[in-house]
XYZ file of C-alpha atoms in Angstrom:
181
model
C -52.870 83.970 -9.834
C -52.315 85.359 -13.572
C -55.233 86.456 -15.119
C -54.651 84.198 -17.787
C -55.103 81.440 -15.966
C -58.670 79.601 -16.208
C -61.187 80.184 -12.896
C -61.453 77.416 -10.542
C -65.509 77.964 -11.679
C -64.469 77.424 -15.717
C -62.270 74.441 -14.645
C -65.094 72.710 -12.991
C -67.365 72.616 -15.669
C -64.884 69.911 -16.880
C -64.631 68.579 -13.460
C -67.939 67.833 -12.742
C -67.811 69.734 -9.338
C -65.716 72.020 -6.610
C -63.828 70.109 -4.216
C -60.212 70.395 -2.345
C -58.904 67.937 -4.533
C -59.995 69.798 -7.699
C -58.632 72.876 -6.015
C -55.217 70.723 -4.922
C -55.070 69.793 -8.826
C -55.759 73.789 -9.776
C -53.350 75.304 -7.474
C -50.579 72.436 -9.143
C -51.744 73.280 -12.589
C -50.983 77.223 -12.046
C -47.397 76.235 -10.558
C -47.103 74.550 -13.443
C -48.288 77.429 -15.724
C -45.708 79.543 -14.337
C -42.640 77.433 -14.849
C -44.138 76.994 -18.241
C -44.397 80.537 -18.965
C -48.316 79.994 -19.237
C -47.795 77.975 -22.154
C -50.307 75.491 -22.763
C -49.564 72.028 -25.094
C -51.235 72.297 -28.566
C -49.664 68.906 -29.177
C -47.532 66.983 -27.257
C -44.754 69.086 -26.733
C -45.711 69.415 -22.559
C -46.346 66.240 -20.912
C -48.013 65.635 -17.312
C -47.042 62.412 -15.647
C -49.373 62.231 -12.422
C -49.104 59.778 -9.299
C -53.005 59.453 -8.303
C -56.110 59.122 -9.658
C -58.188 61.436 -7.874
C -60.235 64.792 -8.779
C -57.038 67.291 -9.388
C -55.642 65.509 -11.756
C -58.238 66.810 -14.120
C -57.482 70.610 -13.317
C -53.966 69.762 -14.953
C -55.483 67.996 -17.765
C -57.928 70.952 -18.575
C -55.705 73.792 -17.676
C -52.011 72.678 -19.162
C -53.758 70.812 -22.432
C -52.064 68.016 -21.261
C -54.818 64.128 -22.088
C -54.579 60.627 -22.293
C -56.030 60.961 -25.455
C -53.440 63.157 -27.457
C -50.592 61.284 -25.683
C -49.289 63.446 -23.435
C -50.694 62.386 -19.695
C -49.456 59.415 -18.197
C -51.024 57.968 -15.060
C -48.523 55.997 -12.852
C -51.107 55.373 -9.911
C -48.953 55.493 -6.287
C -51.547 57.124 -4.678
C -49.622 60.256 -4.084
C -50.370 64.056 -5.086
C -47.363 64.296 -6.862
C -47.278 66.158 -10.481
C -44.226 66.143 -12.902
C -44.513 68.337 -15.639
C -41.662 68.247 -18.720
C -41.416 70.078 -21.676
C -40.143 67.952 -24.571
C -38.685 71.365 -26.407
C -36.267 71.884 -23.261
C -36.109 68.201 -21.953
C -36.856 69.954 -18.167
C -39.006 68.622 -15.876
C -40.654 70.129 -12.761
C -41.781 68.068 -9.936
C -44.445 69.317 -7.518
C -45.221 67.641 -4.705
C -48.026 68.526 -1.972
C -47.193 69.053 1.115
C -48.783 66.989 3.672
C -49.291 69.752 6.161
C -50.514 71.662 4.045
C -53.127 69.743 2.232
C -55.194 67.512 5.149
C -58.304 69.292 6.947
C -57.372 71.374 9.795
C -59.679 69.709 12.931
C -63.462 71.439 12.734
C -62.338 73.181 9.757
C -65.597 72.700 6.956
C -65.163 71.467 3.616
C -65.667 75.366 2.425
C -62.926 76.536 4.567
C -60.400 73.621 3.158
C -61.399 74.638 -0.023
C -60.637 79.001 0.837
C -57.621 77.729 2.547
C -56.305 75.754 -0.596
C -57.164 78.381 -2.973
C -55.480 81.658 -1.180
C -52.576 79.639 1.032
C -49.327 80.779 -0.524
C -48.041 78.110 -3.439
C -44.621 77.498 -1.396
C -46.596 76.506 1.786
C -48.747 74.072 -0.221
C -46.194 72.385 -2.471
C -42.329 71.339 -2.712
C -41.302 71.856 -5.959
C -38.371 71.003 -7.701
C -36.518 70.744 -11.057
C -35.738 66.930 -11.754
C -34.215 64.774 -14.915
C -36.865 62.169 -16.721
C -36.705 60.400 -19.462
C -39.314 61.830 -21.176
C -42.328 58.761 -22.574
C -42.301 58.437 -26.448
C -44.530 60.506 -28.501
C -47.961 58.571 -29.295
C -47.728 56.366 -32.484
C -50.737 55.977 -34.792
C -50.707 52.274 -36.381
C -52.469 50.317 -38.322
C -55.113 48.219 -37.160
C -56.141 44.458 -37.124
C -59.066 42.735 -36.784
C -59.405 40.184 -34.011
C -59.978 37.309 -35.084
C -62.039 36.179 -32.046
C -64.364 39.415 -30.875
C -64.409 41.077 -34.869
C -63.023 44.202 -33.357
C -60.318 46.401 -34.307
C -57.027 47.114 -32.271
C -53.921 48.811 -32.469
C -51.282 46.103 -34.418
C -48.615 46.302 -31.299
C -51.663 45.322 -28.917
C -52.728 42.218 -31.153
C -51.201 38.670 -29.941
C -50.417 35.727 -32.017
C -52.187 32.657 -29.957
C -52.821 28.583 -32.541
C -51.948 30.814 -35.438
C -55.002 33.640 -34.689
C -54.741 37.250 -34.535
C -56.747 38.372 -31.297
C -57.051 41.577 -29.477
C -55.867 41.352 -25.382
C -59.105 40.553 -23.989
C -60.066 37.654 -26.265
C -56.282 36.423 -25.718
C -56.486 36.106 -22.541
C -59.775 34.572 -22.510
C -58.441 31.715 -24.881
C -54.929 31.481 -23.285
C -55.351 31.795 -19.811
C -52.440 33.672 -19.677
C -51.826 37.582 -19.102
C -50.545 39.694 -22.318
């Protein structure tokens, strides 16, 4: 591992905890460093579009700079420990995919030893990696907001919907409409 690169102790002070899926998301986050030259996003010019919602994918959002919040990690939930990683500057995009074999408890093997095992097993035994072509998501827009007319609170103009001539935010649409935004 570069010394650069963040403990799997500092990274789960943002976690919450140590776990093999923490250490899955870690080990997929230094891959990542690598093929990004250890740069980490300031702003949105690296993006992280994950395939699961579980523990790991916060070792990638900690160590490449990579949040929902700034607009540059995008969930697609299919269940599957899959990480693409693009840089907008070069328009590549690395795909890393765990292994099966590699990632399941070995039979009678503790939660400690899957956790050694991921940490120290060799990155090419652990993941399949691969450069692919994306079409990278849009950059984050800031709008202007409305006020529902319905609840009183603010939302983002392109998430407001037009229902008997009102201005309401999704929630209070679909409670009025019936219908799904």
């Amino acid at each position: 591992m570069n010394s650069s690169m963040p403990s799997i102790e500092e990274v789960s002070k943002f976690h919450g905890h140590i776990c093999p899926g923490l250490a899955l998301g870690y080990r997929a986050a230094g891959v990542a460093l690598e093929w990004l030259k250890h740069h980490r996003a300031e702003d949105e010019e690296i993006i992280a579009i994950v395939e699961n919602r579980a523990c790991g994918i916060d070792a990638l959002q900690y160590m490449l700079g990579t949040t929902a919040g700034k607009g540059n990690f995008f969930i697609s939930d299919y269940g599957k420990h899959v990480y693409t990683i693009a840089n907008r500057a070069t328009g590549k995009a690395l795909r890393i995919v765990v292994k099966p074999k590699g990632r399941w408890a070995k039979e009678g093997e503790s939660r400690e030893d899957t956790l050694k095992r991921l940490l120290e097993m060799p990155a090419e035994e652990l993941f399949e990696t691969r450069e692919v072509e994306i079409e990278l998501p849009g950059k984050a827009e800031v709008l202007q907001s409305v006020v529902c007319e319905d609840c009183g609170e603010a939302a983002m103009e392109t998430k407001i919907r037009h229902y008997h001539a009102r201005r309401l935010c999704i929630p209070c649409f679909e409670a009025e409409s019936g219908l799904e935004a």
